[in-house]
CSV table of C-alpha atoms in Angstrom, one decimal:
chain,number,residue,atom,x,y,z
A,10,UNK,CA,-6.2,15.5,-16.1
A,11,UNK,CA,-3.3,15.1,-18.8
A,12,UNK,CA,-3.6,11.9,-21.0
A,13,UNK,CA,-2.3,8.9,-20.6
A,14,UNK,CA,0.3,8.0,-23.6
A,15,UNK,CA,2.5,4.6,-24.3
A,16,UNK,CA,6.0,6.8,-23.0
A,17,UNK,CA,3.9,8.0,-19.7
A,18,UNK,CA,2.6,4.4,-19.2
A,19,UNK,CA,6.5,3.2,-20.2
A,20,UNK,CA,7.6,6.1,-17.7
A,21,UNK,CA,5.6,5.0,-15.1
A,22,UNK,CA,6.7,1.6,-15.2
A,23,UNK,CA,10.3,2.4,-14.7
A,24,UNK,CA,9.5,4.6,-11.9
A,25,UNK,CA,7.4,2.3,-10.3
A,26,UNK,CA,10.2,-0.3,-10.4
A,27,UNK,CA,12.8,2.0,-9.2
A,28,UNK,CA,11.0,3.0,-6.0
A,29,UNK,CA,9.8,-0.8,-5.5
A,30,UNK,CA,9.1,-1.7,-2.0
A,31,UNK,CA,9.9,-3.5,0.1
A,32,UNK,CA,13.7,-2.5,-0.8
A,33,UNK,CA,15.9,-3.2,2.1
A,34,UNK,CA,18.1,-5.5,1.2
A,35,UNK,CA,21.7,-5.1,2.2
A,36,UNK,CA,24.3,-4.8,-0.2
A,37,UNK,CA,26.5,-7.8,-0.2
A,38,UNK,CA,30.0,-5.8,0.8
A,39,UNK,CA,28.3,-4.0,3.5
A,40,UNK,CA,27.2,-7.0,5.0
A,41,UNK,CA,30.4,-8.3,4.6
A,42,UNK,CA,32.1,-5.2,6.4
A,43,UNK,CA,29.6,-3.7,8.6
A,44,UNK,CA,27.6,-6.9,9.6
A,45,UNK,CA,24.5,-4.9,10.2
A,46,UNK,CA,21.9,-5.9,12.4
A,47,UNK,CA,18.8,-7.1,10.1
A,48,UNK,CA,16.0,-4.7,9.5
A,49,UNK,CA,13.1,-5.3,12.0
A,50,UNK,CA,9.9,-6.8,10.8
A,51,UNK,CA,6.2,-5.5,12.0
A,52,UNK,CA,4.1,-8.6,13.9
A,53,UNK,CA,2.0,-8.8,10.7
A,54,UNK,CA,4.8,-9.6,8.6
A,55,UNK,CA,6.3,-12.3,11.5
A,56,UNK,CA,2.7,-13.7,11.2
A,57,UNK,CA,2.9,-13.7,7.7
A,58,UNK,CA,-0.4,-11.9,7.6
A,59,UNK,CA,-2.2,-13.6,10.0
A,60,UNK,CA,-3.0,-10.9,12.4
A,61,UNK,CA,-2.3,-6.9,12.5
A,62,UNK,CA,0.9,-5.4,14.5
A,63,UNK,CA,-0.1,-4.7,18.5
A,64,UNK,CA,0.6,-1.5,19.6
A,65,UNK,CA,3.2,-2.6,21.6
A,66,UNK,CA,5.2,-4.1,18.4
A,67,UNK,CA,4.5,-0.9,16.5
A,68,UNK,CA,6.5,1.0,19.5
A,69,UNK,CA,9.3,-2.1,19.3
A,70,UNK,CA,9.4,-1.6,15.6
A,71,UNK,CA,9.6,2.2,15.0
A,72,UNK,CA,12.4,2.1,18.0
A,73,UNK,CA,14.3,-0.1,16.2
A,74,UNK,CA,14.2,1.7,12.7
A,75,UNK,CA,14.8,5.1,14.3
A,76,UNK,CA,18.1,3.2,15.8
A,77,UNK,CA,18.8,1.6,13.0
A,78,UNK,CA,18.9,4.2,10.2
A,79,UNK,CA,20.2,7.9,10.2
A,80,UNK,CA,17.6,8.3,7.7
A,81,UNK,CA,14.8,8.6,9.8
A,82,UNK,CA,13.6,10.5,13.1
A,83,UNK,CA,10.5,8.8,15.0
A,84,UNK,CA,9.1,11.3,17.6
A,85,UNK,CA,5.7,11.5,19.8
A,86,UNK,CA,3.4,15.0,18.7
A,87,UNK,CA,0.4,14.2,20.8
A,88,UNK,CA,-1.1,11.8,22.8
A,89,UNK,CA,-4.9,10.3,22.7
A,90,UNK,CA,-7.6,10.5,25.6
A,91,UNK,CA,-6.8,7.2,26.6
A,92,UNK,CA,-2.8,7.9,27.1
A,93,UNK,CA,-1.8,6.5,23.6
A,94,UNK,CA,1.2,8.3,21.6
A,95,UNK,CA,0.8,9.7,18.0
A,96,UNK,CA,4.4,9.4,17.1
A,97,UNK,CA,5.4,11.1,13.3
A,98,UNK,CA,8.3,9.4,11.7
A,99,UNK,CA,10.5,11.7,9.2
A,100,UNK,CA,12.7,9.9,6.4
A,101,UNK,CA,14.6,11.8,3.9
A,102,UNK,CA,16.0,15.1,4.2
A,103,UNK,CA,14.0,17.9,1.8
A,104,UNK,CA,12.3,19.5,4.6
A,105,UNK,CA,14.7,19.0,7.9
A,106,UNK,CA,13.7,16.7,10.5
A,107,UNK,CA,10.9,16.0,12.5
A,108,UNK,CA,11.5,18.7,15.1
A,109,UNK,CA,11.5,21.4,12.2
A,110,UNK,CA,9.5,24.6,13.1
A,111,UNK,CA,6.9,26.2,10.7
A,112,UNK,CA,7.7,26.8,7.0
A,113,UNK,CA,9.9,23.3,7.3
A,114,UNK,CA,9.7,21.4,4.1
A,115,UNK,CA,8.5,24.6,1.7
A,116,UNK,CA,12.5,25.0,0.1
A,117,UNK,CA,13.1,22.9,-3.0
A,118,UNK,CA,12.6,19.8,-1.9
A,119,UNK,CA,8.6,18.1,-1.7
A,120,UNK,CA,7.2,17.0,1.8
A,121,UNK,CA,4.6,14.1,1.4
A,122,UNK,CA,2.4,13.1,4.4
A,123,UNK,CA,1.3,9.5,5.0
A,124,UNK,CA,-2.2,9.4,7.3
A,125,UNK,CA,-2.2,5.8,8.1
A,126,UNK,CA,-5.9,4.3,9.8
A,127,UNK,CA,-7.8,7.1,10.7
A,128,UNK,CA,-10.5,4.6,11.2
A,129,UNK,CA,-9.0,2.2,14.0
A,130,UNK,CA,-11.2,-1.0,12.2
A,131,UNK,CA,-9.3,-0.3,8.9
A,132,UNK,CA,-5.6,-1.4,9.5
A,133,UNK,CA,-4.3,-2.4,6.0
A,134,UNK,CA,-2.8,1.0,5.5
A,135,UNK,CA,-1.1,1.1,9.1
A,136,UNK,CA,0.8,-1.9,8.0
A,137,UNK,CA,1.5,-0.3,4.4
A,138,UNK,CA,2.8,2.8,6.4
A,139,UNK,CA,4.9,0.7,9.0
A,140,UNK,CA,7.1,-1.3,6.3
A,141,UNK,CA,7.1,1.7,4.3
A,142,UNK,CA,8.8,3.4,7.0
A,143,UNK,CA,11.2,0.8,7.6
A,144,UNK,CA,11.8,0.0,3.5
A,145,UNK,CA,12.6,3.9,2.8
A,146,UNK,CA,14.9,4.1,6.0
A,147,UNK,CA,17.0,1.0,4.9
A,148,UNK,CA,17.4,1.1,1.2
A,149,UNK,CA,20.6,1.3,-0.7
A,150,UNK,CA,19.5,1.7,-4.5
A,151,UNK,CA,20.3,4.7,-5.9
A,152,UNK,CA,16.8,5.6,-7.6
A,153,UNK,CA,15.1,5.7,-3.9
A,154,UNK,CA,18.2,7.7,-2.2
A,155,UNK,CA,17.9,10.2,-5.0
A,156,UNK,CA,14.3,10.2,-4.2
A,157,UNK,CA,14.5,10.8,-0.3
A,158,UNK,CA,17.6,13.4,-1.1
A,159,UNK,CA,14.7,15.7,-3.0
A,160,UNK,CA,11.6,14.5,-0.6
A,161,UNK,CA,10.9,14.4,2.8
A,162,UNK,CA,8.2,11.3,3.8
A,163,UNK,CA,6.6,12.2,6.6
A,164,UNK,CA,3.9,9.5,8.0
A,165,UNK,CA,2.0,9.3,10.8
A,166,UNK,CA,1.8,5.4,11.1
A,167,UNK,CA,-1.3,5.4,13.4
A,168,UNK,CA,-4.0,8.3,13.1
A,169,UNK,CA,-6.2,6.7,15.6
A,170,UNK,CA,-4.5,4.8,18.5
A,171,UNK,CA,-7.2,4.2,20.8
A,172,UNK,CA,-9.7,2.9,17.8
A,173,UNK,CA,-7.2,0.3,16.5
A,174,UNK,CA,-6.6,-0.8,20.3
A,175,UNK,CA,-10.8,-1.6,20.2
A,176,UNK,CA,-11.0,-2.1,16.5
A,177,UNK,CA,-13.6,0.5,16.1
A,178,UNK,CA,-14.2,3.1,13.5
A,179,UNK,CA,-14.3,5.9,16.0
A,180,UNK,CA,-11.6,7.0,18.4
A,181,UNK,CA,-11.8,6.5,22.2
A,182,UNK,CA,-15.0,8.5,22.6
A,183,UNK,CA,-16.7,6.8,19.1
A,184,UNK,CA,-15.7,10.3,17.4
A,185,UNK,CA,-15.0,9.5,13.5
A,186,UNK,CA,-11.6,11.5,13.5
A,187,UNK,CA,-12.1,12.0,9.5
A,188,UNK,CA,-15.3,14.4,10.5
A,189,UNK,CA,-13.4,16.5,12.8
A,190,UNK,CA,-10.8,18.2,10.3
A,191,UNK,CA,-12.7,21.7,10.8
A,192,UNK,CA,-14.1,21.4,14.4
A,193,UNK,CA,-10.9,20.0,15.7
A,194,UNK,CA,-12.3,18.6,18.8
A,195,UNK,CA,-10.2,15.5,19.0
A,196,UNK,CA,-6.6,15.5,20.0
A,197,UNK,CA,-6.1,12.8,16.9
A,198,UNK,CA,-7.6,15.8,14.4
A,199,UNK,CA,-5.5,18.5,16.4
A,200,UNK,CA,-2.3,17.1,16.3
A,201,UNK,CA,-2.6,16.3,12.4
A,202,UNK,CA,-3.8,19.8,12.3
A,203,UNK,CA,-0.6,21.1,14.1
A,204,UNK,CA,1.8,18.9,11.7
A,205,UNK,CA,-0.2,20.1,8.4
A,206,UNK,CA,0.0,23.3,9.6
A,207,UNK,CA,3.8,23.4,10.8
A,208,UNK,CA,4.9,20.9,8.0
A,209,UNK,CA,3.3,22.3,4.8
A,210,UNK,CA,3.1,19.3,3.0
A,211,UNK,CA,2.7,19.5,-0.8
A,212,UNK,CA,0.5,16.3,-1.0
A,213,UNK,CA,-1.4,14.1,1.9
A,214,UNK,CA,-2.2,10.5,1.2
A,215,UNK,CA,-5.0,9.4,3.6
A,216,UNK,CA,-5.0,5.5,3.7
A,217,UNK,CA,-8.2,3.4,4.6
A,218,UNK,CA,-10.6,0.3,3.6
A,219,UNK,CA,-14.2,0.3,3.0
A,220,UNK,CA,-17.0,-2.0,2.8
A,221,UNK,CA,-17.6,-3.2,-0.5
A,222,UNK,CA,-21.0,-4.0,-2.3
A,223,UNK,CA,-20.8,-6.5,-5.1
A,224,UNK,CA,-21.3,-6.5,-8.1
A,225,UNK,CA,-21.2,-2.7,-7.9
A,226,UNK,CA,-19.1,-1.3,-5.4
A,227,UNK,CA,-15.9,-4.1,-4.7
A,228,UNK,CA,-12.8,-3.1,-6.5
A,229,UNK,CA,-9.5,-3.9,-4.7
A,230,UNK,CA,-8.7,-0.2,-4.3
A,231,UNK,CA,-10.8,2.9,-4.5
A,232,UNK,CA,-9.3,6.3,-4.6
A,233,UNK,CA,-10.7,10.3,-4.7
A,234,UNK,CA,-8.9,13.8,-4.7
A,235,UNK,CA,-10.3,16.6,-2.9
A,236,UNK,CA,-14.1,17.7,-4.3
A,237,UNK,CA,-14.6,20.5,-2.1
A,238,UNK,CA,-14.8,23.8,-4.7
A,239,UNK,CA,-12.5,25.8,-3.0
A,240,UNK,CA,-9.7,23.8,-3.6
A,241,UNK,CA,-7.5,25.7,-6.1
A,242,UNK,CA,-8.2,24.6,-9.6
A,243,UNK,CA,-4.1,23.3,-10.2
A,244,UNK,CA,-4.1,21.5,-6.9
A,245,UNK,CA,-7.5,19.8,-7.8
A,246,UNK,CA,-5.9,19.0,-11.0
A,247,UNK,CA,-2.5,17.6,-10.0
A,248,UNK,CA,-4.5,15.4,-7.4
A,249,UNK,CA,-7.0,14.2,-10.0
A,250,UNK,CA,-4.0,13.2,-12.0
A,251,UNK,CA,-2.4,11.2,-9.1
A,252,UNK,CA,-5.1,9.3,-8.6
A,253,UNK,CA,-6.1,8.4,-12.5
A,254,UNK,CA,-2.4,8.8,-14.2
A,255,UNK,CA,-0.8,6.8,-11.6
A,256,UNK,CA,-2.2,5.5,-8.1
A,257,UNK,CA,-4.9,3.4,-10.2
A,258,UNK,CA,-2.4,2.5,-12.8
A,259,UNK,CA,0.1,1.2,-10.3
A,260,UNK,CA,-2.4,-0.8,-9.1
A,261,UNK,CA,-4.0,-2.2,-12.1
A,262,UNK,CA,-0.3,-2.9,-13.6
A,263,UNK,CA,-0.2,-5.6,-11.0
A,264,UNK,CA,-3.6,-7.0,-11.7
A,265,UNK,CA,-5.9,-5.2,-9.1
A,266,UNK,CA,-8.9,-3.6,-10.1
A,267,UNK,CA,-9.4,0.1,-9.2
A,268,UNK,CA,-12.4,2.7,-9.2
A,269,UNK,CA,-13.2,5.7,-8.0
A,270,UNK,CA,-14.3,6.1,-4.2
A,271,UNK,CA,-18.3,6.5,-3.8
A,272,UNK,CA,-19.2,5.8,-7.2
A,273,UNK,CA,-21.0,2.7,-7.7
A,274,UNK,CA,-20.7,1.2,-11.5
A,275,UNK,CA,-22.3,-1.0,-13.4
A,276,UNK,CA,-20.5,-4.1,-13.8
A,277,UNK,CA,-21.0,-5.0,-17.5
A,278,UNK,CA,-20.4,-1.9,-18.9
A,279,UNK,CA,-18.0,0.4,-16.5
A,280,UNK,CA,-20.6,3.1,-16.3
A,281,UNK,CA,-21.3,5.2,-13.1
A,282,UNK,CA,-25.0,4.2,-11.6
A,283,UNK,CA,-25.0,6.6,-8.6
A,284,UNK,CA,-22.7,8.1,-6.2
A,285,UNK,CA,-22.9,7.1,-2.6
A,286,UNK,CA,-20.2,8.9,-0.7
A,287,UNK,CA,-17.5,11.0,-1.3
A,288,UNK,CA,-18.9,14.4,-1.3
A,289,UNK,CA,-17.2,17.7,-0.9
A,290,UNK,CA,-17.9,18.6,2.7
A,291,UNK,CA,-14.7,20.2,4.1
A,292,UNK,CA,-14.2,18.4,7.5
A,293,UNK,CA,-12.9,15.5,5.7
A,294,UNK,CA,-9.4,15.6,5.4
A,295,UNK,CA,-9.1,15.0,1.7
A,296,UNK,CA,-11.1,18.1,1.2
A,297,UNK,CA,-9.7,20.0,4.0
A,298,UNK,CA,-6.1,19.6,2.8
A,299,UNK,CA,-7.5,20.6,-0.7
A,300,UNK,CA,-8.8,23.8,0.7
A,301,UNK,CA,-5.1,24.1,3.1
A,302,UNK,CA,-3.4,23.9,-0.9
A,303,UNK,CA,-2.2,20.4,-0.7
A,304,UNK,CA,-2.7,18.1,-3.3
A,305,UNK,CA,-4.8,15.6,-1.5
A,306,UNK,CA,-5.8,11.7,-2.0
A,307,UNK,CA,-8.1,9.2,-0.6
A,308,UNK,CA,-7.4,5.8,-0.8
A,309,UNK,CA,-9.4,2.7,0.2
A,310,UNK,CA,-8.9,-1.3,-0.3
A,311,UNK,CA,-11.7,-3.6,-0.1
A,312,UNK,CA,-12.3,-5.5,3.0
A,313,UNK,CA,-14.5,-8.4,1.7
A,314,UNK,CA,-12.7,-11.6,0.4
A,315,UNK,CA,-13.7,-12.3,-2.9
A,316,UNK,CA,-12.2,-15.5,-3.9
A,317,UNK,CA,-12.5,-19.0,-2.6
A,318,UNK,CA,-8.7,-19.0,-1.4
A,319,UNK,CA,-9.3,-15.7,0.4
A,320,UNK,CA,-12.4,-17.1,2.1
A,321,UNK,CA,-10.7,-20.1,3.3
A,322,UNK,CA,-7.6,-18.2,4.5
A,323,UNK,CA,-7.9,-14.7,6.4
A,324,UNK,CA,-4.5,-14.2,6.1
A,325,UNK,CA,-4.4,-14.3,2.3
A,326,UNK,CA,-6.8,-12.1,2.5
A,327,UNK,CA,-5.4,-9.5,4.7
A,328,UNK,CA,-1.8,-9.6,2.8
A,329,UNK,CA,-3.7,-8.6,-0.5
A,330,UNK,CA,-5.3,-5.8,1.2
A,331,UNK,CA,-2.0,-4.7,2.5
A,332,UNK,CA,-0.3,-5.6,-0.6
A,333,UNK,CA,-3.0,-3.3,-2.6
A,334,UNK,CA,-1.9,-0.5,-0.2
A,335,UNK,CA,2.0,-0.6,-1.0
A,336,UNK,CA,1.3,-1.2,-4.8
A,337,UNK,CA,-0.9,2.3,-4.8
A,338,UNK,CA,1.7,4.1,-2.7
A,339,UNK,CA,4.2,3.3,-4.8
A,340,UNK,CA,2.1,5.2,-7.4
A,341,UNK,CA,2.0,7.9,-5.2
A,342,UNK,CA,5.8,7.8,-5.2
A,343,UNK,CA,6.1,7.6,-8.9
A,344,UNK,CA,4.0,10.9,-8.9
A,345,UNK,CA,6.0,13.1,-6.8
A,346,UNK,CA,9.1,12.1,-8.7
A,347,UNK,CA,7.8,12.5,-12.2
A,348,UNK,CA,5.9,15.4,-11.6
A,349,UNK,CA,7.3,17.2,-9.0
A,350,UNK,CA,7.7,20.4,-10.6
A,351,UNK,CA,4.1,20.9,-11.3
A,352,UNK,CA,3.4,19.7,-8.0
A,353,UNK,CA,5.6,22.4,-6.3
A,354,UNK,CA,4.1,25.2,-8.6
A,355,UNK,CA,0.7,24.0,-7.5
A,356,UNK,CA,1.3,24.0,-4.1
A,357,UNK,CA,2.9,27.5,-3.9
A,358,UNK,CA,0.8,29.4,-6.3
A,359,UNK,CA,-2.1,28.4,-4.3
A,360,UNK,CA,-0.9,29.3,-0.9
A,361,UNK,CA,-0.1,33.1,-2.3
A,362,UNK,CA,-3.0,33.4,-4.3
A,363,UNK,CA,-5.3,34.0,-1.1
A,364,UNK,CA,-3.5,37.6,-0.6
A,365,UNK,CA,-5.1,38.5,-4.0
A,366,UNK,CA,-8.3,36.8,-4.6
A,367,UNK,CA,-11.5,38.6,-4.8
A,368,UNK,CA,-13.7,35.6,-6.1
A,369,UNK,CA,-16.6,33.9,-4.2
A,370,UNK,CA,-16.4,31.5,-1.4
A,371,UNK,CA,-18.4,27.7,-2.1
A,372,UNK,CA,-20.1,26.6,1.0
A,373,UNK,CA,-21.4,23.8,-0.7
A,374,UNK,CA,-21.5,21.6,-3.8
A,375,UNK,CA,-18.6,19.9,-5.3
A,376,UNK,CA,-16.7,19.0,-8.3
A,377,UNK,CA,-19.2,17.0,-9.9
A,378,UNK,CA,-21.9,19.0,-8.3
A,379,UNK,CA,-22.8,22.8,-8.6
A,380,UNK,CA,-23.4,25.0,-5.5
A,381,UNK,CA,-27.0,26.3,-4.8
A,382,UNK,CA,-27.1,29.8,-5.2
A,383,UNK,CA,-27.5,30.0,-1.8
A,384,UNK,CA,-24.1,28.1,-1.0
A,385,UNK,CA,-22.3,30.7,-2.8
A,386,UNK,CA,-20.7,33.8,-1.1
A,387,UNK,CA,-20.3,35.7,-4.3
A,388,UNK,CA,-18.9,39.3,-2.7
A,389,UNK,CA,-16.9,38.2,0.3
A,390,UNK,CA,-17.0,40.2,3.6
A,391,UNK,CA,-13.4,41.4,4.0
A,392,UNK,CA,-13.3,39.8,7.1
A,393,UNK,CA,-14.9,38.4,10.3
A,394,UNK,CA,-14.6,39.9,13.8
A,395,UNK,CA,-14.7,37.8,16.8
A,396,UNK,CA,-15.8,38.8,20.1
A,397,UNK,CA,-13.8,38.0,23.3
A,398,UNK,CA,-15.7,35.1,24.1
A,399,UNK,CA,-15.7,33.9,20.8
A,400,UNK,CA,-11.8,34.1,20.5
A,401,UNK,CA,-11.6,32.7,23.9
A,402,UNK,CA,-13.4,29.5,22.9
A,403,UNK,CA,-11.8,29.2,19.6
A,404,UNK,CA,-8.6,31.1,19.0
A,405,UNK,CA,-6.3,27.9,19.6
A,406,UNK,CA,-8.6,26.3,16.8
A,407,UNK,CA,-7.8,29.0,14.3
A,408,UNK,CA,-4.2,28.6,15.4
A,409,UNK,CA,-4.0,25.2,14.6
A,410,UNK,CA,-5.9,25.4,11.3
A,411,UNK,CA,-2.6,28.3,10.8
A,412,UNK,CA,-5.2,31.2,10.0
A,413,UNK,CA,-4.0,34.7,10.8
A,414,UNK,CA,-6.4,36.8,13.3
A,415,UNK,CA,-5.2,40.5,14.5
A,416,UNK,CA,-6.2,40.9,17.9
A,417,UNK,CA,-8.5,43.7,18.5
A,418,UNK,CA,-9.0,44.2,22.3
A,419,UNK,CA,-10.6,41.1,24.0
A,420,UNK,CA,-11.5,39.6,20.6
A,421,UNK,CA,-10.1,39.6,17.4
A,422,UNK,CA,-10.4,40.4,13.7
A,423,UNK,CA,-9.9,37.7,11.1
A,424,UNK,CA,-9.1,39.0,7.6
A,425,UNK,CA,-9.9,37.1,4.4
A,426,UNK,CA,-6.7,38.5,3.0
A,427,UNK,CA,-4.2,35.4,3.7
A,428,UNK,CA,-3.1,32.1,2.4
A,429,UNK,CA,-6.6,30.2,4.0
A,430,UNK,CA,-8.7,32.7,2.4
A,431,UNK,CA,-11.1,30.1,1.5
A,432,UNK,CA,-11.5,28.4,4.9
A,433,UNK,CA,-11.9,31.6,6.6
A,434,UNK,CA,-15.7,31.6,5.8
A,435,UNK,CA,-15.9,27.9,6.5
A,436,UNK,CA,-15.2,28.4,9.5
A,437,UNK,CA,-16.6,31.6,10.7
A,438,UNK,CA,-19.4,32.5,8.6
A,439,UNK,CA,-22.9,31.8,9.7
A,440,UNK,CA,-23.8,29.8,6.3
A,441,UNK,CA,-21.0,27.5,7.0
A,442,UNK,CA,-22.3,23.9,7.6
A,443,UNK,CA,-19.4,22.8,10.1
A,444,UNK,CA,-18.2,26.2,11.1
A,445,UNK,CA,-16.2,27.1,14.5
A,446,UNK,CA,-18.7,30.0,15.5
A,447,UNK,CA,-20.7,32.8,13.5
A,448,UNK,CA,-18.5,35.5,13.3
A,449,UNK,CA,-20.0,39.2,12.6
A,450,UNK,CA,-18.8,39.9,8.5
A,451,UNK,CA,-17.0,43.0,8.1
A,452,UNK,CA,-17.6,44.8,4.6
A,453,UNK,CA,-14.9,47.6,5.5
A,454,UNK,CA,-11.8,46.7,7.1
């Protein structure tokens, strides 16, 4: 990780100010000449944080933003089992409109994907994402306009609509979507996989909340990068920089405390005590996107009220949670603006490395937990053969993951020599914990 310097801190402060949210004010001259309608507000905003935005209010809000700004396009990209829409908002122009096909967002511009409230009972990220869509769509300041001229911001405002409606962690079937990014059994995870495959985001930012344990695990904000050992080293380092040099410092700059997700710390010394979460399993989104060559980050805001004022006023508590998300998100945008070159270089190189890589594939471990000998495929096969039944059952999932399959009669051959090289054994090797199926390893192609 690049060390933070006084100059870097100053640049970060300027960039954060330039990309400050909310940024929805209409210039006086424009107001006098065009008299535009005021930007829409969420149910959370109109209630001053007393309640969360309803599904109907979200629909009306996004429709109003879509109508009110030519900078944003909102589209339904999937449907949950209970029939609720999964929406994608696209703001900016670097990667093309929402309807762009495979490969969009892979030119000179940068594509960022925000995934909001995968867990339905963690609503603060959703509120932050909704207002961010609006604020970016209506912003008139030159810094934000320049940012959007080189950046496409994709936002899935409610990644788990059924869970949000029921206020449950899981979806309508009780499935934790954030444990389904390998198997792709849920409509929600399948929809996200298609977006990642087709839009190839350079950064995926995943917004959550957590229940703390005072005094060891009660920071206002926690963050964590991909720990999976198959993440390209440069992609991993950029994700670490995003967390430790931008997102957490942005929170600290306005007085919020922060830490690393999953790590209990001594309240007096700040030293780590034990790890309670945040491993390297590939089925979790922050790890999945790392293996798929995107700079990923999980962010979590604390649910519990720690101050007497928040305990006495749940709206104050809820406003703090959303404000923390917004401040952290400003840090993520500052990272994109300042490290656009290294970010694009890291993701582009990682996407090509699988065609030439001959190194091992790791089936376990993490960046802070070396893989055991039995978790290392030291000499990977050249590919895996699927029979007719396997291909019929899992061909769609492989396609959603963007994995290349060479049809072989009624079955298929999945070569390792492809962009998704490290992902293939995680999906098809008999030793992988979350595999789709067990393919036949082939030593000669």
